[in-house]
Amino acid sequence: MPQPSFGVDQFGDVVPDIFGERPSPRPRKASRLSAEALLDGLNPPQREAVLHEGAPVLVVAGAGSGKTRVLTRRIAYLVGERKVHPGSVLAITFTNKAAAEMRSRVIELVGNRAKLMWVSTFHSACVRILRSDIGRFGMARNFSIYDDADAKRLMQLVANDLELDPKRFPVRVIMNWVSNCKNELVDHETARARVSEGSLEQSYAEAYGEYQRRLAAADALDFDDLIMTAVHLLQAFPDLREQYRRRFRHVLVDEYQDTNHAQYALIRELCSAEIDTPPEVVSLSRGGQGGSSPPQVHAEPPELMVVGDSDQSIYAFRGATIRNINDFESDFPGARTIMLEQNYRSTQTILSAANAVIVQNAGRKPKNLWSDAGDGDLVVGYVADTEHDEAQFVAGEVDRLSDAGEARYGDTAVFYRTNAQSRAFEEVFIRVGLPYKVVGGVRFYERREVRDAIAYLRAISNRADDVSVRRILNVPKRGIGDRAEGAVADLAARERISFGEALRRVDDIHGLATRSASQLRSFVELMDAHEAMVAEGAPADAILTSVLERSGYLSELQGSADPQDQTRLENLIELVTVSREFVSGVAVLAAADYGDVDGPEDGQAPDGVDEFGVLRGGSLRVAEGRSVDPLTVALDPEQDLAAGAAEVDASLGAFLERVALVADSDQIPSPDAESAGVVTLMTLHTAKGLEFDAVFLTGCEDGVFPHQRALSDPAELAEERRLAYVGITRARKRLYVSRAVVRAAWGTPQHNPPSRFLTEIPDRLMDWRRTERAVTSWRNTSATSRSNTSWRTTVGYGAPKPQARVVPVLTAGDRVLHSTFGLGSVVATSGAGDDTKADVDFGSAGLKRLSLRHAPLEKL
């Protein structure tokens, strides 16, 4: 096909001139690199992808197979060797960062003329189209773009005006429903026609219609509108579609497996040969041409290359549909497929593990990743007793790898399925001093729902805490508006009392709507009831559980269809678990026996020692007047522990102090974090696109990973397996997989079976440092069932083995390792010889009094 001449469009870009007579462009400078140089270092399939001409092509790019190199080299080859004008190239990525990187790399290869390309995200490309042509829909070209916060505020106004019950129709649920409609290119009129009378969807559709009306009145679009409106514009005006098809002669799309239906439709409008357009389209004449131009002949479709991997399609919850990549060849007849299977990232052992897992998914394109980097280390497996034990193992192994020079902190990552799982790792890392950062979310105690719950507790504990009271006044939504809150604030300022006190004088506020006054009274009753619980000495976990239930916070999240609300619910469950661990730690203190313990008969455990070496029965005695926080206690070793009665504190105030200390530690950066790097903690979804020398894939239990909701849904289970594939293939040199036999949920133990993904990895690829059989054996064998041995597990140093029993000599300040409770610090010791006992602070596991003769304890 002859190359067109070029002109300048309304953006100032040089573009192909479809009308013929235009000034010739300036002579092209020679490309910086020769064809040989552009193809240098490419393997045969990569080279084939770069050189491909003509038919649409799908490049199936396995993890670590060099897809970015293929995309950038192809663009450079188009511009440098095939003499394609940069202004006729459209390259679409999913992030601005990826777009900037691609543009930069192409400029390095072919020079500054590459700046004429459109390299952008879907949203950015659509904005450029809309800024030029949205006037055809009667909107101003300077329309506003509403971000998520703006959109939520507007939808809240709509819901209020439609008098939608916030409990039945949470704003976020309505917004998700509307977003799904827009991703499917369903406008509000079509949505309204599809729903049944009297259904929830009818209310959603009414909100959708009013929301769009207000957007239009404000000359605004939200993010979903950008793509939907651009597609509708191209569909409604065939001449405009033809204009862009003639402009963009080469279209490249990265991460095609992550596209939703609207994004797919945009690509079809621009690139498909099968479009429903009359043979003679509307004239594309421009101003100044005079008269009308002759009818335009339908342009040949642009060359299309999409790059992606169906095995890494993990964003269905965002609207991505795997069918787009699976059905590419039928959507674009005559398309070719090129497989990139050579991996440049990982060892063969890691790739073999990934292949073994993903092959279990039905209906996928066969693909087998391979590497010439050698087999490398086996995949390390570890079965922990609890999530705390799992975190201790990870921390110990991270430290060992760093000390041995095998993996720096900055080259190490810990992956988990849900954000709530980060809490155990954060607390252990803080305690042992490992530098870390949480990516893809805020730290546990900074998460909105956690801060909301803690604000409830602080407001209950201290009614003068105006910041906390006002934070949760309308959380969850209970119909207390800004006007009512302002009236209470005015009374507080006028009477010079706290906001909390002013709430209790709602009858003194004149002009307050009856409904608002009623809601304020209900809120006060809620808070008063829980203040009474505090006065009665109720433990912290009981107060937290009660306020989350009675406030309606839990029911709102449980009834939400928003996946983010499911995550928020999991985080609140984790906070309840924290509170119950706190109270149970106090209970251990209260039940500890500080009397003499007779030695056991041979083959029997002593009555006063449990299977972990913790003494049972009796009561803890500390120096008179001392209160004991089991998680932050620092008993004076010089004091006689039997000198007075203990005041064991499981109160709300003590728990809030504990949380404040942990949250405060959360903010203290490690002094060497910048120089030595930090360990990265992140969810598996966030990990996509990244790579690390050492990866810890944690929580590998059915019900955790794969997630509970996927166990009964084959489609969701297949996506969870793809998520496992993504996690495994992030590892370059070392991969660890771990699980806990018991994991707390709502403060109660949950026994989860091993993840099916673990059983899919061949045994020949695994090095099990600790197995469930070892865990069961340890639990079923008392600490003294063998007279001269004790079982111990050293983090990172193999499976449990019988060791000659040596009673450690400990003093206050020593660091120790317990096979179940993990790392701890000795607070005080008492007794002598076989009767020696030690009080050890195990952080989140609490303060334990241990019999050194029986406890599986190692001095570090």
JSON list of N, CA and C in Angstrom, two decimals, residues 714-738:
[
{"chain": "A", "resi": 714, "resn": "PRO", "atom": "N", "xyz": [-15.89, -22.54, 39.67]},
{"chain": "A", "resi": 714, "resn": "PRO", "atom": "CA", "xyz": [-14.77, -22.93, 38.80]},
{"chain": "A", "resi": 714, "resn": "PRO", "atom": "C", "xyz": [-14.08, -21.75, 38.12]},
{"chain": "A", "resi": 715, "resn": "ALA", "atom": "N", "xyz": [-14.86, -20.74, 37.71]},
{"chain": "A", "resi": 715, "resn": "ALA", "atom": "CA", "xyz": [-14.25, -19.59, 37.03]},
{"chain": "A", "resi": 715, "resn": "ALA", "atom": "C", "xyz": [-13.36, -18.81, 38.00]},
{"chain": "A", "resi": 716, "resn": "GLU", "atom": "N", "xyz": [-13.85, -18.60, 39.22]},
{"chain": "A", "resi": 716, "resn": "GLU", "atom": "CA", "xyz": [-13.04, -17.87, 40.20]},
{"chain": "A", "resi": 716, "resn": "GLU", "atom": "C", "xyz": [-11.83, -18.69, 40.63]},
{"chain": "A", "resi": 717, "resn": "LEU", "atom": "N", "xyz": [-12.00, -20.00, 40.73]},
{"chain": "A", "resi": 717, "resn": "LEU", "atom": "CA", "xyz": [-10.87, -20.86, 41.09]},
{"chain": "A", "resi": 717, "resn": "LEU", "atom": "C", "xyz": [-9.79, -20.81, 40.02]},
{"chain": "A", "resi": 718, "resn": "ALA", "atom": "N", "xyz": [-10.20, -20.76, 38.75]},
{"chain": "A", "resi": 718, "resn": "ALA", "atom": "CA", "xyz": [-9.23, -20.65, 37.67]},
{"chain": "A", "resi": 718, "resn": "ALA", "atom": "C", "xyz": [-8.46, -19.34, 37.77]},
{"chain": "A", "resi": 719, "resn": "GLU", "atom": "N", "xyz": [-9.16, -18.27, 38.15]},
{"chain": "A", "resi": 719, "resn": "GLU", "atom": "CA", "xyz": [-8.46, -16.99, 38.30]},
{"chain": "A", "resi": 719, "resn": "GLU", "atom": "C", "xyz": [-7.52, -17.01, 39.50]},
{"chain": "A", "resi": 720, "resn": "GLU", "atom": "N", "xyz": [-7.92, -17.67, 40.58]},
{"chain": "A", "resi": 720, "resn": "GLU", "atom": "CA", "xyz": [-7.03, -17.81, 41.73]},
{"chain": "A", "resi": 720, "resn": "GLU", "atom": "C", "xyz": [-5.76, -18.58, 41.33]},
{"chain": "A", "resi": 721, "resn": "ARG", "atom": "N", "xyz": [-5.93, -19.59, 40.47]},
{"chain": "A", "resi": 721, "resn": "ARG", "atom": "CA", "xyz": [-4.76, -20.36, 40.03]},
{"chain": "A", "resi": 721, "resn": "ARG", "atom": "C", "xyz": [-3.85, -19.48, 39.17]},
{"chain": "A", "resi": 722, "resn": "ARG", "atom": "N", "xyz": [-4.44, -18.63, 38.35]},
{"chain": "A", "resi": 722, "resn": "ARG", "atom": "CA", "xyz": [-3.62, -17.68, 37.58]},
{"chain": "A", "resi": 722, "resn": "ARG", "atom": "C", "xyz": [-2.89, -16.73, 38.51]},
{"chain": "A", "resi": 723, "resn": "LEU", "atom": "N", "xyz": [-3.54, -16.37, 39.62]},
{"chain": "A", "resi": 723, "resn": "LEU", "atom": "CA", "xyz": [-2.89, -15.51, 40.61]},
{"chain": "A", "resi": 723, "resn": "LEU", "atom": "C", "xyz": [-1.70, -16.21, 41.24]},
{"chain": "A", "resi": 724, "resn": "ALA", "atom": "N", "xyz": [-1.84, -17.52, 41.49]},
{"chain": "A", "resi": 724, "resn": "ALA", "atom": "CA", "xyz": [-0.71, -18.30, 42.01]},
{"chain": "A", "resi": 724, "resn": "ALA", "atom": "C", "xyz": [0.43, -18.33, 41.00]},
{"chain": "A", "resi": 725, "resn": "TYR", "atom": "N", "xyz": [0.07, -18.49, 39.74]},
{"chain": "A", "resi": 725, "resn": "TYR", "atom": "CA", "xyz": [1.07, -18.49, 38.66]},
{"chain": "A", "resi": 725, "resn": "TYR", "atom": "C", "xyz": [1.83, -17.16, 38.62]},
{"chain": "A", "resi": 726, "resn": "VAL", "atom": "N", "xyz": [1.09, -16.07, 38.76]},
{"chain": "A", "resi": 726, "resn": "VAL", "atom": "CA", "xyz": [1.73, -14.74, 38.79]},
{"chain": "A", "resi": 726, "resn": "VAL", "atom": "C", "xyz": [2.69, -14.65, 39.97]},
{"chain": "A", "resi": 727, "resn": "GLY", "atom": "N", "xyz": [2.22, -15.08, 41.15]},
{"chain": "A", "resi": 727, "resn": "GLY", "atom": "CA", "xyz": [3.07, -15.00, 42.33]},
{"chain": "A", "resi": 727, "resn": "GLY", "atom": "C", "xyz": [4.35, -15.82, 42.20]},
{"chain": "A", "resi": 728, "resn": "ILE", "atom": "N", "xyz": [4.23, -17.04, 41.70]},
{"chain": "A", "resi": 728, "resn": "ILE", "atom": "CA", "xyz": [5.40, -17.91, 41.56]},
{"chain": "A", "resi": 728, "resn": "ILE", "atom": "C", "xyz": [6.40, -17.32, 40.58]},
{"chain": "A", "resi": 729, "resn": "THR", "atom": "N", "xyz": [5.92, -16.78, 39.48]},
{"chain": "A", "resi": 729, "resn": "THR", "atom": "CA", "xyz": [6.83, -16.29, 38.44]},
{"chain": "A", "resi": 729, "resn": "THR", "atom": "C", "xyz": [7.41, -14.92, 38.73]},
{"chain": "A", "resi": 730, "resn": "ARG", "atom": "N", "xyz": [7.11, -14.34, 39.91]},
{"chain": "A", "resi": 730, "resn": "ARG", "atom": "CA", "xyz": [7.81, -13.10, 40.31]},
{"chain": "A", "resi": 730, "resn": "ARG", "atom": "C", "xyz": [9.21, -13.41, 40.83]},
{"chain": "A", "resi": 731, "resn": "ALA", "atom": "N", "xyz": [9.48, -14.66, 41.19]},
{"chain": "A", "resi": 731, "resn": "ALA", "atom": "CA", "xyz": [10.74, -15.03, 41.83]},
{"chain": "A", "resi": 731, "resn": "ALA", "atom": "C", "xyz": [11.83, -15.26, 40.79]},
{"chain": "A", "resi": 732, "resn": "ARG", "atom": "N", "xyz": [12.97, -14.68, 41.03]},
{"chain": "A", "resi": 732, "resn": "ARG", "atom": "CA", "xyz": [14.11, -14.89, 40.13]},
{"chain": "A", "resi": 732, "resn": "ARG", "atom": "C", "xyz": [14.96, -16.08, 40.54]},
{"chain": "A", "resi": 733, "resn": "LYS", "atom": "N", "xyz": [15.33, -16.16, 41.83]},
{"chain": "A", "resi": 733, "resn": "LYS", "atom": "CA", "xyz": [16.28, -17.18, 42.26]},
{"chain": "A", "resi": 733, "resn": "LYS", "atom": "C", "xyz": [15.72, -18.12, 43.31]},
{"chain": "A", "resi": 734, "resn": "ARG", "atom": "N", "xyz": [14.93, -17.60, 44.24]},
{"chain": "A", "resi": 734, "resn": "ARG", "atom": "CA", "xyz": [14.46, -18.41, 45.37]},
{"chain": "A", "resi": 734, "resn": "ARG", "atom": "C", "xyz": [12.98, -18.19, 45.59]},
{"chain": "A", "resi": 735, "resn": "LEU", "atom": "N", "xyz": [12.28, -19.30, 45.77]},
{"chain": "A", "resi": 735, "resn": "LEU", "atom": "CA", "xyz": [10.85, -19.25, 46.04]},
{"chain": "A", "resi": 735, "resn": "LEU", "atom": "C", "xyz": [10.55, -20.05, 47.30]},
{"chain": "A", "resi": 736, "resn": "TYR", "atom": "N", "xyz": [9.80, -19.43, 48.21]},
{"chain": "A", "resi": 736, "resn": "TYR", "atom": "CA", "xyz": [9.33, -20.08, 49.43]},
{"chain": "A", "resi": 736, "resn": "TYR", "atom": "C", "xyz": [7.81, -20.12, 49.40]},
{"chain": "A", "resi": 737, "resn": "VAL", "atom": "N", "xyz": [7.24, -21.25, 49.77]},
{"chain": "A", "resi": 737, "resn": "VAL", "atom": "CA", "xyz": [5.79, -21.37, 49.92]},
{"chain": "A", "resi": 737, "resn": "VAL", "atom": "C", "xyz": [5.50, -21.83, 51.34]},
{"chain": "A", "resi": 738, "resn": "SER", "atom": "N", "xyz": [4.56, -21.19, 52.00]},
{"chain": "A", "resi": 738, "resn": "SER", "atom": "CA", "xyz": [4.30, -21.52, 53.41]},
{"chain": "A", "resi": 738, "resn": "SER", "atom": "C", "xyz": [2.82, -21.47, 53.70]}
]
